Tab-separated table of C-alpha atoms and ligand atoms in Angstrom:
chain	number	residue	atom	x	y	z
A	237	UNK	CA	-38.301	-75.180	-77.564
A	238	UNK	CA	-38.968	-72.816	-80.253
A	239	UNK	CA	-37.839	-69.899	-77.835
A	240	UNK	CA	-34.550	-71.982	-77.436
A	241	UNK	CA	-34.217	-72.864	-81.218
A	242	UNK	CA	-34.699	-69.294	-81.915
A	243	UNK	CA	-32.425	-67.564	-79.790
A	244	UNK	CA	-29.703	-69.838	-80.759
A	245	UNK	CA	-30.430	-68.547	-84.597
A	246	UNK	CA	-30.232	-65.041	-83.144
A	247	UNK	CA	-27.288	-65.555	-81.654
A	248	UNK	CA	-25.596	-67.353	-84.654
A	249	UNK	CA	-26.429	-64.769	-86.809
A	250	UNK	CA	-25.548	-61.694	-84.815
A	251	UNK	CA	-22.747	-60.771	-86.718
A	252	UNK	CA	-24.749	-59.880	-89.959
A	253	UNK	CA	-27.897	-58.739	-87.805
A	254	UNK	CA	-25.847	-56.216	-85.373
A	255	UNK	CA	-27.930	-54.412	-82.400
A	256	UNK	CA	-27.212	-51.229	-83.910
A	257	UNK	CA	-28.833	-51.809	-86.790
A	258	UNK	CA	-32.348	-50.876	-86.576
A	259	UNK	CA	-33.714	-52.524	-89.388
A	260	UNK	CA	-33.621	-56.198	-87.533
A	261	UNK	CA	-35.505	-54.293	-84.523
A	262	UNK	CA	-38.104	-55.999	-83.072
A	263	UNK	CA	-41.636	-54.111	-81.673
A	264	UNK	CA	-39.987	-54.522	-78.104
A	265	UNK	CA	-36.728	-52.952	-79.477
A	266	UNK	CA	-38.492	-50.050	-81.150
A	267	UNK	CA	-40.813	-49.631	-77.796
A	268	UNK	CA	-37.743	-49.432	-75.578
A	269	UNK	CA	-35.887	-46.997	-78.134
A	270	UNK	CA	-39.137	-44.895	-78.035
A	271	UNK	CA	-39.284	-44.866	-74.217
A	272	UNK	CA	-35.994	-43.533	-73.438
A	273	UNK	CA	-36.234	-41.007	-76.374
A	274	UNK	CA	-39.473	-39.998	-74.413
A	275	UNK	CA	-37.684	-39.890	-71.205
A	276	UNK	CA	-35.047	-37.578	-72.502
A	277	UNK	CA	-36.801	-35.068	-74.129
A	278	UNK	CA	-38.653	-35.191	-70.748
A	279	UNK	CA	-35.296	-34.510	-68.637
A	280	UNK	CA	-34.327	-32.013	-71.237
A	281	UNK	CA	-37.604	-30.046	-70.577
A	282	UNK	CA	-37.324	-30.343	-67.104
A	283	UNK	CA	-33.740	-28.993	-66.780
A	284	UNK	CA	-34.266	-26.163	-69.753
A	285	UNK	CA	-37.528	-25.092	-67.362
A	286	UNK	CA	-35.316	-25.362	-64.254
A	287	UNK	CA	-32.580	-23.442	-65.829
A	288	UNK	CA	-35.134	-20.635	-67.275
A	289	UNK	CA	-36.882	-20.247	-63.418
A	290	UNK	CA	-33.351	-20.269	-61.457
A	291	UNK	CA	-32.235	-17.435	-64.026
A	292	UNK	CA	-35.554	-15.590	-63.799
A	293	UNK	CA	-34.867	-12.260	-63.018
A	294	UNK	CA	-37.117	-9.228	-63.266
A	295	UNK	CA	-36.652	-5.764	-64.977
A	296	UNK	CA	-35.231	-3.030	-63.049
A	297	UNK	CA	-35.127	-0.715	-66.021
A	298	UNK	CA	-33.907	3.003	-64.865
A	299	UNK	CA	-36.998	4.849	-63.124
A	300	UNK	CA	-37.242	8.735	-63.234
A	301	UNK	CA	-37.469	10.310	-59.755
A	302	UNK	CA	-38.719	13.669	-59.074
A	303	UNK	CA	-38.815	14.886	-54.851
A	304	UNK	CA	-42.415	14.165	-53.460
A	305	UNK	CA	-41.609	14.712	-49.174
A	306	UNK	CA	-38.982	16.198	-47.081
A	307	UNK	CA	-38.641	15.293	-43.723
A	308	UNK	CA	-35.978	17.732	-41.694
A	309	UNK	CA	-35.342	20.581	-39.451
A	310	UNK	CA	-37.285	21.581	-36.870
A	311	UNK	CA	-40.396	20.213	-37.437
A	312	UNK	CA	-39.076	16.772	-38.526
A	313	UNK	CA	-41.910	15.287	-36.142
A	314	UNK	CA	-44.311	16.967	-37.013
A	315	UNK	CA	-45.255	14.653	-39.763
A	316	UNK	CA	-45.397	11.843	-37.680
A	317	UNK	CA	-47.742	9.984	-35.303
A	318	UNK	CA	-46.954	9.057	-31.703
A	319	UNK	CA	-47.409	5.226	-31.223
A	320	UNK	CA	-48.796	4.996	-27.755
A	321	UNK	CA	-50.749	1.503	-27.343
A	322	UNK	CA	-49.113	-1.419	-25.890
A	323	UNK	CA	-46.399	-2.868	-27.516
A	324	UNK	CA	-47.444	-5.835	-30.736
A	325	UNK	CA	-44.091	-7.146	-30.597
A	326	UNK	CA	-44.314	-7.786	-26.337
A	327	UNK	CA	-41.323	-5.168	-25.317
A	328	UNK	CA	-40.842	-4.145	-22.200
A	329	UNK	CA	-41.353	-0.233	-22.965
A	330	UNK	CA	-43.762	2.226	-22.741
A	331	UNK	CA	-44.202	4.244	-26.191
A	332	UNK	CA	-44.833	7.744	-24.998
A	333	UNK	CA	-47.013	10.531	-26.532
A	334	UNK	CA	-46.018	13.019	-28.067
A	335	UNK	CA	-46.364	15.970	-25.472
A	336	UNK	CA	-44.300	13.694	-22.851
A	337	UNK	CA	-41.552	12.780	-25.488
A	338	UNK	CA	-41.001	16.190	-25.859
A	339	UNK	CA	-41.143	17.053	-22.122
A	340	UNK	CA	-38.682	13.996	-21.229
A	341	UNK	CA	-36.871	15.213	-24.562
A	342	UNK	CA	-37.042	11.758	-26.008
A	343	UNK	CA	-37.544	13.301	-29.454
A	344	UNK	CA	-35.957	16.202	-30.326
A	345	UNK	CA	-34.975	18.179	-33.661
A	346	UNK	CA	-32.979	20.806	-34.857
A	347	UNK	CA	-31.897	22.298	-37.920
A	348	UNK	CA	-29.266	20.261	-38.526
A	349	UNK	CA	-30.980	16.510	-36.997
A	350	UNK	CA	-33.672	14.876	-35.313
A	351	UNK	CA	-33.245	12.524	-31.915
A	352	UNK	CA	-35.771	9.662	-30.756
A	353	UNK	CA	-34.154	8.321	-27.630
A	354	UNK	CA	-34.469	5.692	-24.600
A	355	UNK	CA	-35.283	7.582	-21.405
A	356	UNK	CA	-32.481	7.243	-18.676
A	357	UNK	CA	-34.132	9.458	-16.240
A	358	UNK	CA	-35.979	6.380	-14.127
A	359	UNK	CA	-33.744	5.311	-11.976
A	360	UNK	CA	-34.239	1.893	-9.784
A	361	UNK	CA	-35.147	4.436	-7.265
A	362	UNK	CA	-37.235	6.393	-8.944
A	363	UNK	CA	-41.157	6.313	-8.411
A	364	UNK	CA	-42.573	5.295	-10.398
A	365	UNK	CA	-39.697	2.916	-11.238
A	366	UNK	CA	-38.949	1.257	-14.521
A	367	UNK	CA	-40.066	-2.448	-13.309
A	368	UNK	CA	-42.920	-2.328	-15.980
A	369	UNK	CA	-40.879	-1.516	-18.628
A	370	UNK	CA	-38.718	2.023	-19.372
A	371	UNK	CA	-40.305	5.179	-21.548
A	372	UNK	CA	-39.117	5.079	-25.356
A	373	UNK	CA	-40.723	5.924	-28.762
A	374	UNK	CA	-42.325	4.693	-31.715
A	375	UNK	CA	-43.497	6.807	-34.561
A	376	UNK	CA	-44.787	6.770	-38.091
A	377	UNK	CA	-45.334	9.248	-40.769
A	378	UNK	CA	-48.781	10.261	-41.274
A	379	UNK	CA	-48.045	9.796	-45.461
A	380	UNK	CA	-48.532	6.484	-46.744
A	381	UNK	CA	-46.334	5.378	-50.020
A	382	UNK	CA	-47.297	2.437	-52.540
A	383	UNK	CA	-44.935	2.032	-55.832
A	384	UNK	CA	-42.357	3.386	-57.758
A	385	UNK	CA	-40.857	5.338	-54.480
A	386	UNK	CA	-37.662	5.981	-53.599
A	387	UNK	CA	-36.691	6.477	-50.077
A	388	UNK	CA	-33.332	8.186	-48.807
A	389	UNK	CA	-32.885	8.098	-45.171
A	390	UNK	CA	-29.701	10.062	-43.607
A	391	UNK	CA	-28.892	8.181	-40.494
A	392	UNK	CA	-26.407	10.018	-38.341
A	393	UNK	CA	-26.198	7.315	-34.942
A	394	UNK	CA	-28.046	3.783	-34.623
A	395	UNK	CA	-28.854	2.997	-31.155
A	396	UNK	CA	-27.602	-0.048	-29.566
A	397	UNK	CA	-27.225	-1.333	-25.705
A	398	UNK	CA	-27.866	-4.534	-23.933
A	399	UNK	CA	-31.905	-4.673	-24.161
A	400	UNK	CA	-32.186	-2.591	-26.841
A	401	UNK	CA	-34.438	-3.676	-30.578
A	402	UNK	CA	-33.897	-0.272	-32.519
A	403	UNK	CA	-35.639	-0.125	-36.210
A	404	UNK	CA	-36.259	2.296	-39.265
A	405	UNK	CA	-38.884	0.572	-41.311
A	406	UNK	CA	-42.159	0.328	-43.126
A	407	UNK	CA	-45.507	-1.356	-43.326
A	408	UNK	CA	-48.923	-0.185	-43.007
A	409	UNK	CA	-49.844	-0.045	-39.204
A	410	UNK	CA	-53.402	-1.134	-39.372
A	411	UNK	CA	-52.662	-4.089	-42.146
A	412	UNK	CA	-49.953	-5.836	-40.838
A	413	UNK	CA	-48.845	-8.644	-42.418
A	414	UNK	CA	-51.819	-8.035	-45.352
A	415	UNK	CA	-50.230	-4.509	-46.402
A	416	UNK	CA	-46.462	-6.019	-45.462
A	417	UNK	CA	-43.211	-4.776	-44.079
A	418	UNK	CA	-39.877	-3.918	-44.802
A	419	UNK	CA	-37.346	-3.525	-41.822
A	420	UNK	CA	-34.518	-0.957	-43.826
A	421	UNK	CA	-32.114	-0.956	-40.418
A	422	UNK	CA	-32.469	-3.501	-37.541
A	423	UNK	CA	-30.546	-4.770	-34.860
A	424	UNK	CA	-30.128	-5.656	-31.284
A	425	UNK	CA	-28.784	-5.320	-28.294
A	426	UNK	CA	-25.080	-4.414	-28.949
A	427	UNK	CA	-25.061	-5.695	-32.651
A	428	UNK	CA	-23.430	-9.193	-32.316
A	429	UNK	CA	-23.327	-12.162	-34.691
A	430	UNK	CA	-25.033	-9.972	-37.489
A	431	UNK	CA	-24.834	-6.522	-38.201
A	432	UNK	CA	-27.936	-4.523	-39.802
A	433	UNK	CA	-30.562	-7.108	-41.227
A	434	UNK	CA	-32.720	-5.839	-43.905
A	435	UNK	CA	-35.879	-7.723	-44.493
A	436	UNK	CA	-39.362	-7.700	-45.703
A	437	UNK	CA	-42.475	-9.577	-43.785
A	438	UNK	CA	-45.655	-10.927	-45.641
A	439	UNK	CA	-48.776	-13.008	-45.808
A	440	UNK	CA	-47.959	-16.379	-47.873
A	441	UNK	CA	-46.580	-16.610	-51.311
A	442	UNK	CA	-43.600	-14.455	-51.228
A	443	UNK	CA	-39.963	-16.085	-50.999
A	444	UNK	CA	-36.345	-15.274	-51.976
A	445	UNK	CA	-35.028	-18.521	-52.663
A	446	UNK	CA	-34.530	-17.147	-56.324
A	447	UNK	CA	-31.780	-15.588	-58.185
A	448	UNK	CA	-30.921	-12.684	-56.831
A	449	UNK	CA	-28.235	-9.638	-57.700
A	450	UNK	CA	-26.861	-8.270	-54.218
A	451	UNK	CA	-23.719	-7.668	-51.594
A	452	UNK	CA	-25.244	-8.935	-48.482
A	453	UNK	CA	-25.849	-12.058	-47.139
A	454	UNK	CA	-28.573	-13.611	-47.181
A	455	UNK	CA	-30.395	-15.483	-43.655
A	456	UNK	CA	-33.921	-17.009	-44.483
A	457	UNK	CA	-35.689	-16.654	-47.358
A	458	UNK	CA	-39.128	-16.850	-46.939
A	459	UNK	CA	-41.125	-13.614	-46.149
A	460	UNK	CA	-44.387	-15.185	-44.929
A	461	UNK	CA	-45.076	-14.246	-41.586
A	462	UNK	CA	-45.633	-18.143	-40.499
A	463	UNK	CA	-42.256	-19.332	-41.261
A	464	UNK	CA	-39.020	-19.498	-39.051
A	465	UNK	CA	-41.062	-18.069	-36.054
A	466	UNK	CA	-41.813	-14.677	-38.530
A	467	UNK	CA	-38.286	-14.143	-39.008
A	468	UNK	CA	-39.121	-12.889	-42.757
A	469	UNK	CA	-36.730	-13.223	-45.335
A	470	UNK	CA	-33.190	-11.115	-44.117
A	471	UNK	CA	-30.503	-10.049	-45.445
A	472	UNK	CA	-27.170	-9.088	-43.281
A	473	UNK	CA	-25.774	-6.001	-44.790
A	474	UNK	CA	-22.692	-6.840	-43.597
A	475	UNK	CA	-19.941	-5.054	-40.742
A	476	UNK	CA	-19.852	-1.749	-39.948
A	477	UNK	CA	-23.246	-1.299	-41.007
A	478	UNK	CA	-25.187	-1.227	-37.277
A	479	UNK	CA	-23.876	-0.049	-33.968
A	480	UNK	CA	-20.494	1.297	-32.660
A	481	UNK	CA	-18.586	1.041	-36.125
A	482	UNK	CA	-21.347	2.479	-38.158
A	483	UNK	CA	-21.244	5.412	-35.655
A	484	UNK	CA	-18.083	5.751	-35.103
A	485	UNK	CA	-17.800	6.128	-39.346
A	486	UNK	CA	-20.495	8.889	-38.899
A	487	UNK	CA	-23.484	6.581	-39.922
A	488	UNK	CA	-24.442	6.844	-43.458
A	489	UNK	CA	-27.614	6.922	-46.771
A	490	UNK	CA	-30.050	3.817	-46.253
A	491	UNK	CA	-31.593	4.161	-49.894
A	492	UNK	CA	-34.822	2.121	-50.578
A	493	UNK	CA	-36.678	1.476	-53.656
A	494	UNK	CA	-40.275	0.014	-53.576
A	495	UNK	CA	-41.512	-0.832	-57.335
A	496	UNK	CA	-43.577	-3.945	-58.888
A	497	UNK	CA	-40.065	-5.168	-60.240
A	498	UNK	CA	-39.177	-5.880	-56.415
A	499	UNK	CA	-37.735	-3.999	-53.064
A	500	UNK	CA	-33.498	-2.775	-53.234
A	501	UNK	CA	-31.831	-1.698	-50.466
A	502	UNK	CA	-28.416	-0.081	-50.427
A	503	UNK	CA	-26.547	0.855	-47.538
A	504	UNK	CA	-23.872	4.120	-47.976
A	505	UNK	CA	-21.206	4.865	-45.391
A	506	UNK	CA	-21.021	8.471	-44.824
A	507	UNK	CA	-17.584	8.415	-47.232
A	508	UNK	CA	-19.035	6.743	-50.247
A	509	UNK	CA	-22.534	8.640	-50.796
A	510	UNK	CA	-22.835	8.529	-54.489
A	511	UNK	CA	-23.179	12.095	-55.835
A	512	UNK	CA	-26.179	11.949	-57.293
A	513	UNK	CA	-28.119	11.404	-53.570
A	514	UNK	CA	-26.111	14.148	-52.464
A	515	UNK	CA	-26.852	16.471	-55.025
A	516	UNK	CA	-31.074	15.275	-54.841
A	517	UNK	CA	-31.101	13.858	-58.232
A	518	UNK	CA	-30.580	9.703	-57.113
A	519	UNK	CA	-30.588	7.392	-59.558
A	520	UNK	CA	-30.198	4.024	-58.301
A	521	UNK	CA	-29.448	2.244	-62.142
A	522	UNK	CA	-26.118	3.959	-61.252
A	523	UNK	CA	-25.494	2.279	-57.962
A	524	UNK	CA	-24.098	-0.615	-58.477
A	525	UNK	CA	-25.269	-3.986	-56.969
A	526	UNK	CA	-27.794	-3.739	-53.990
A	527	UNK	CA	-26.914	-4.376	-50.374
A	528	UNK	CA	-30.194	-6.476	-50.453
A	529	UNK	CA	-32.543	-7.499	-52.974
A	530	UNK	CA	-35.920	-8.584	-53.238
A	531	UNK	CA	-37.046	-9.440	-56.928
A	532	UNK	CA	-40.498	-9.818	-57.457
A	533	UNK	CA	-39.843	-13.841	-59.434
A	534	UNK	CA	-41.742	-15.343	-56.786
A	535	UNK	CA	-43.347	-12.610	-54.615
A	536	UNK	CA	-45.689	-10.212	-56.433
A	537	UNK	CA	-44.626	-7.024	-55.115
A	538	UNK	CA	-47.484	-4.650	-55.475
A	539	UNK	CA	-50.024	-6.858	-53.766
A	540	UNK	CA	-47.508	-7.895	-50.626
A	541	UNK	CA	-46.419	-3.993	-50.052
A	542	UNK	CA	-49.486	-0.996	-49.919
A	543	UNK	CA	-49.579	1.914	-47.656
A	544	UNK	CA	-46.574	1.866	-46.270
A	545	UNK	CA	-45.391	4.443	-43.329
A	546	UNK	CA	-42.049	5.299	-42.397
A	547	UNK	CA	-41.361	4.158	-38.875
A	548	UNK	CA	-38.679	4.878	-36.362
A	549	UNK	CA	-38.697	3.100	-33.051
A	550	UNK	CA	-36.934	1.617	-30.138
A	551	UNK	CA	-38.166	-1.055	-28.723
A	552	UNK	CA	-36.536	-2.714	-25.357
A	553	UNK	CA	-36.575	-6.610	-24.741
A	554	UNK	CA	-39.148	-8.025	-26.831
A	555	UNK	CA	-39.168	-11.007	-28.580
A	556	UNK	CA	-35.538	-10.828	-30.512
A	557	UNK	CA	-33.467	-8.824	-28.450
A	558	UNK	CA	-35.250	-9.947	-25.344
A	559	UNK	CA	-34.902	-13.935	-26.560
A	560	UNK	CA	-32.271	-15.646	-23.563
A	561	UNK	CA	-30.080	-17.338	-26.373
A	562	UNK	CA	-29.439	-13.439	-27.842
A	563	UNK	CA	-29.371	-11.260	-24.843
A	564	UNK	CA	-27.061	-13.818	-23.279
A	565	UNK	CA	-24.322	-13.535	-26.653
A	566	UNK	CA	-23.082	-10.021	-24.929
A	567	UNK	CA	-25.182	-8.953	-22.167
A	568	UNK	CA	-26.053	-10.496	-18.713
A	569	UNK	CA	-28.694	-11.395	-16.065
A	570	UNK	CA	-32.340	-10.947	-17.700
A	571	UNK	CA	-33.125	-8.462	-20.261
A	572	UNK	CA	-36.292	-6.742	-18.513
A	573	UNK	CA	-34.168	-6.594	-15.203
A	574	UNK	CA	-31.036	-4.865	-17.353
A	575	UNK	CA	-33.477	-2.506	-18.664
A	576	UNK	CA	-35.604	-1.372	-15.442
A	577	UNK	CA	-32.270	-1.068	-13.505
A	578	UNK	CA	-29.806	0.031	-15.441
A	579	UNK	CA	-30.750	3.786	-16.592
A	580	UNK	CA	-27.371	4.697	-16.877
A	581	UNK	CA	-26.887	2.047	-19.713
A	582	UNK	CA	-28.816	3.757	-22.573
A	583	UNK	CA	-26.793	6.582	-23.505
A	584	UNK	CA	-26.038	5.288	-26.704
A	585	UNK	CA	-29.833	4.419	-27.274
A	586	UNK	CA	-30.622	6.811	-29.619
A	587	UNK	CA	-31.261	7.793	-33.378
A	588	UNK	CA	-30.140	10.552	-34.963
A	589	UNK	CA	-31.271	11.291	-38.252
A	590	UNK	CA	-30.469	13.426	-40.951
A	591	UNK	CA	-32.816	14.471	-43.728
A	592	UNK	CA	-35.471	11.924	-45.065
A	593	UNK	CA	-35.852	12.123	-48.525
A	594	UNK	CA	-38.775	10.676	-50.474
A	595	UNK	CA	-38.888	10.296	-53.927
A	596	UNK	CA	-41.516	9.172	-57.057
A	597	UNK	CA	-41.462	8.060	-60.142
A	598	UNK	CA	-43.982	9.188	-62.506
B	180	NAG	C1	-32.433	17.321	-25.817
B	180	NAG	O1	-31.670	16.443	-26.638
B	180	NAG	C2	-30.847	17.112	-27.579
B	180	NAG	C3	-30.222	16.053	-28.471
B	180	NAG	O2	-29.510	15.125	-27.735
B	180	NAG	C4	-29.824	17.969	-26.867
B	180	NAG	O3	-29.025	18.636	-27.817
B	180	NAG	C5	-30.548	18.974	-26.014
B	180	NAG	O4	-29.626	19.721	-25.253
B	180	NAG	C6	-31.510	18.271	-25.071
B	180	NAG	N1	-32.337	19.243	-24.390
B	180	NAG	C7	-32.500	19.237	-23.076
B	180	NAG	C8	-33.380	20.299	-22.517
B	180	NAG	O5	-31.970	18.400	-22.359
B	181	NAG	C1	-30.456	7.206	-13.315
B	181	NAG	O1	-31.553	7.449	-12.482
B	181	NAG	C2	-31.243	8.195	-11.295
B	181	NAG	C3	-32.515	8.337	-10.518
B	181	NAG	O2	-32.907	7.113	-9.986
B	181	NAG	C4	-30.666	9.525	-11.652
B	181	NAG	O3	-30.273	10.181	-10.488
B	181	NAG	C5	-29.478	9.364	-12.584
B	181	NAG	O4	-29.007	10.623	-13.007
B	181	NAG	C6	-29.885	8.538	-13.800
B	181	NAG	N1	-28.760	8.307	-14.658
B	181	NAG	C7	-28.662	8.879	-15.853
B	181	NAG	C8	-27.448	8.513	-16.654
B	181	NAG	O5	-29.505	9.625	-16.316
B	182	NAG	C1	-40.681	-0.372	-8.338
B	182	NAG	O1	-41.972	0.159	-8.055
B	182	NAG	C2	-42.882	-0.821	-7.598
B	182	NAG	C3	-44.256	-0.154	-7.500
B	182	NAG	O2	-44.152	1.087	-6.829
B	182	NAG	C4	-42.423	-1.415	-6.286
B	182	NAG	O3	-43.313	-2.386	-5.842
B	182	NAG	C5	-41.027	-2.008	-6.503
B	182	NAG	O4	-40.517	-2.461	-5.264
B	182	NAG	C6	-40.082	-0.988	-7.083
B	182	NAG	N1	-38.816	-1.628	-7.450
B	182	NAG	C7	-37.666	-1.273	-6.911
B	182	NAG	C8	-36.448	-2.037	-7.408
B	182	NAG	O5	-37.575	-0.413	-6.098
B	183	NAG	C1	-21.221	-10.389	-29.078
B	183	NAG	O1	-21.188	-11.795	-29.074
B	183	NAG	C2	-20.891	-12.372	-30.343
B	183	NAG	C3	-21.051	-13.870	-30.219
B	183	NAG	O2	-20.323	-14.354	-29.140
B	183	NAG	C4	-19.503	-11.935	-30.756
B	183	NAG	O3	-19.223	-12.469	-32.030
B	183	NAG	C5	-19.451	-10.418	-30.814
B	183	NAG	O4	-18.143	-9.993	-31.101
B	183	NAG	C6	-19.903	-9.794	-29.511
B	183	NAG	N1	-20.032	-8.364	-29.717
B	183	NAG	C7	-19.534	-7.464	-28.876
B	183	NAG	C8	-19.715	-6.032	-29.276
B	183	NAG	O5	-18.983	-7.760	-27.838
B	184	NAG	C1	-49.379	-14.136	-39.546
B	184	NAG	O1	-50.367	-13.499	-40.304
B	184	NAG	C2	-51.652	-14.066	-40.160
B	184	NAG	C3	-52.561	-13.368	-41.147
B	184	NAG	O2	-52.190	-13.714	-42.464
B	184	NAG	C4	-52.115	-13.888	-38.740
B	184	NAG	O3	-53.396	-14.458	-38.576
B	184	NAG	C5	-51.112	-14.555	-37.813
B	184	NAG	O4	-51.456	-14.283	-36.470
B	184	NAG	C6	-49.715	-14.053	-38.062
B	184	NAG	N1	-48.775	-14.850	-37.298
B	184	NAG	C7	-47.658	-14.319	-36.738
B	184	NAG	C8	-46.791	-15.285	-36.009
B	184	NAG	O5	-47.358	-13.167	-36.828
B	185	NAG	C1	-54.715	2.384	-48.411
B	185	NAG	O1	-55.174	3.563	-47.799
B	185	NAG	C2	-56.264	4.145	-48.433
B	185	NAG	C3	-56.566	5.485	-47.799
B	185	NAG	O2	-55.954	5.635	-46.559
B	185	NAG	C4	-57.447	3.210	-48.316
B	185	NAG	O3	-58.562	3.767	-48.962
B	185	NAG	C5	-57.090	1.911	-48.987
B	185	NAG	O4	-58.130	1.000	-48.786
B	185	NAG	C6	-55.821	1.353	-48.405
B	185	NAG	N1	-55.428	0.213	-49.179
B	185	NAG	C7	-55.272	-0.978	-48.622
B	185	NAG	C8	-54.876	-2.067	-49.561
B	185	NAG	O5	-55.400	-1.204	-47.429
């Protein structure tokens, strides 16, 4: 009854005791005022953190390069190793030696370029035939580069062909994924629904879903080798930049920048190579926007990427190009049955590199 007699006072005398007016606040009153205060300065925290992570974005303050390793001419192979052991990503090849590559002339250089190529010698009728997969080549320079390197690699011709998994990449051969990877040009088959992906590969705790400062598009964004059956975290670099167009263009610079601030990749048609590369004196702050980056916000950098050798290979089949749903977008039957029958199919399987160019900052 009190209760009742009481809010009827309240109520009559609202109009001189307003709820604005704090001073006729009760302890409830001043306990609900002090909650939502609470709760916004909470929200406000939350969205100022949010803001200050989603705009994170590391320091890629100019570098000074000086020319540490040439890789040309003649003797362009020479500081590589021949891959010969069976294939870790299940292709159906056989990496050759080196004595037989150069006897079947699957790699071959010259003054002007080097060649690693498919073998279209084995015929169906051949014996031995190509039913257990067809000869091809996967090397890896003998020198091993950590930080603050720049990489410029010429690249005349990218292979492509129904069955074929061509890639110019990195990653420490006896530490994979501890050491990392990082694929600078790879495609498939005839280079379909995405043109050259660039993408790195690690152990956990490195993703991309952060803010990022680049031209291509990006496909999956975490790196860790468990995820989206080890897809890594891609990047398309766009048309023209694998396969028949790219080729057809004259190829182009692949430019590559490994430092604790994160990984860059640009991608150069042969017509727009900025002077500076040309002239041996790159300086990527004067670039322009990647083609694909890989800050370090939430992937440290120098622990994910040690010891990294250059690789070149081509791999046939496999689990990408090989996959039914992919070799089936442009190419028919089964993949290993194109590839041990169809010899006369790989003439475009080849690299053809110029120069490769590697640089350090001191
Ligand atoms: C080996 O391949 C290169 C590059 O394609 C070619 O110029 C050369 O004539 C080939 N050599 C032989 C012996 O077939
Ligand atoms: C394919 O293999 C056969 C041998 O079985 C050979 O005669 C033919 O020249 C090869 N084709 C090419 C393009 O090398
Ligand atoms: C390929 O060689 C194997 C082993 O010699 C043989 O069994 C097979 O029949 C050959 N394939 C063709 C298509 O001739
Ligand atoms: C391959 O197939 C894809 C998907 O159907 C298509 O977009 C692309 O144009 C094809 N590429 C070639 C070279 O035929
Ligand atoms: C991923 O890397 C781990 C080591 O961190 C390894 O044990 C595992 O086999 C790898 N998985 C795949 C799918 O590559
Ligand atoms: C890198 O290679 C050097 C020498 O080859 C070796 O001593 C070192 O342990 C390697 N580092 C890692 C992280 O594997």
């Amino acid at each position: 009854m009190r209760g009742g007699a009481g809010y009827q006072f309240d109520q009559d005398d609202s109009w001189y005791h307003p709820w604005y007016n704090f001073k006729y606040w009760g302890k409830r009153a001043w306990a609900g005022f002090i909650a939502v205060v609470v709760l916004i300065i909470v929200i406000v925290i939350i969205v100022a953190v949010e803001v200050t992570k989603n705009n994170a974005y590391p320091d890629y303050t100019q570098l000074s390069y000086s020319l540490a390793d040439t890789y040309s001419g003649s003797t362009f192979f020479d500081n590589f190793d021949y891959f010969t052991g069976y294939d870790p990503t299940e292709g159906f090849v056989h990496y050759v030696p080196e004595a037989q590559a150069t006897s079947l002339n699957l790699t071959y250089a010259s003054s002007s370029s080097a060649v690693l190529r498919v073998d279209t010698s084995v015929g169906p009728d051949s014996n031995p035939n190509a039913s257990t997969g067809r000869f091809s080549v996967r090397v890896s320079s003998k020198t091993q580069y950590g930080l603050d390197t720049l990489f410029i690699f010429d690249v005349i011709h990218s292979p492509l062909g129904c069955g074929t998994w061509p890639a110019l990449w990195l990653t420490d051969p006896s530490n994979w994924p501890y050491n990392g990877e990082i694929d600078v040009m790879e495609a498939v088959n005839v280079v379909s629904s995405t043109y050259n992906q660039m993408t790195l590969h690690t152990t956990s705790g490195c993703s991309m879903g952060v803010k990022r400062k680049e031209t291509g598009k990006s496909l999956t964004t975490s790196c860790v080798n468990t995820t989206d059956d080890n897809a890594g975290c891609g990047v398309d670099a766009g048309s023209t930049t694998f396969g028949a167009d790219f080729n057809s263009a004259g190829g182009g610079i692949l430019a590559m920048e490994l430092r604790s601030a994160g990984i860059r990749m640009w991608q150069f048609g042969r017509s727009s190579i900025p002077a500076d590369v040309t002239s041996g004196t790159p300086d990527p702050s004067t670039w322009g926007e990647a083609t694909a980056d890989f800050p370090s916000t939430d992937c440290n950098i120098g622990n994910h990427f040690k010891n990294q050798s250059i690789i070149a290979n081509i791999d046939l089949c496999g689990s990408w190009a090989g996959a039914t749903s992919v070799f089936s977008e442009n190419c028919s039957g089964t993949c290993t049955d194109y590839v041990a029958n169809n010899n006369g199919s790989f003439a475009d399987a080849y690299w053809e590199f110029g120069a490769f160019k590697v640089y350090s900052a001191s």
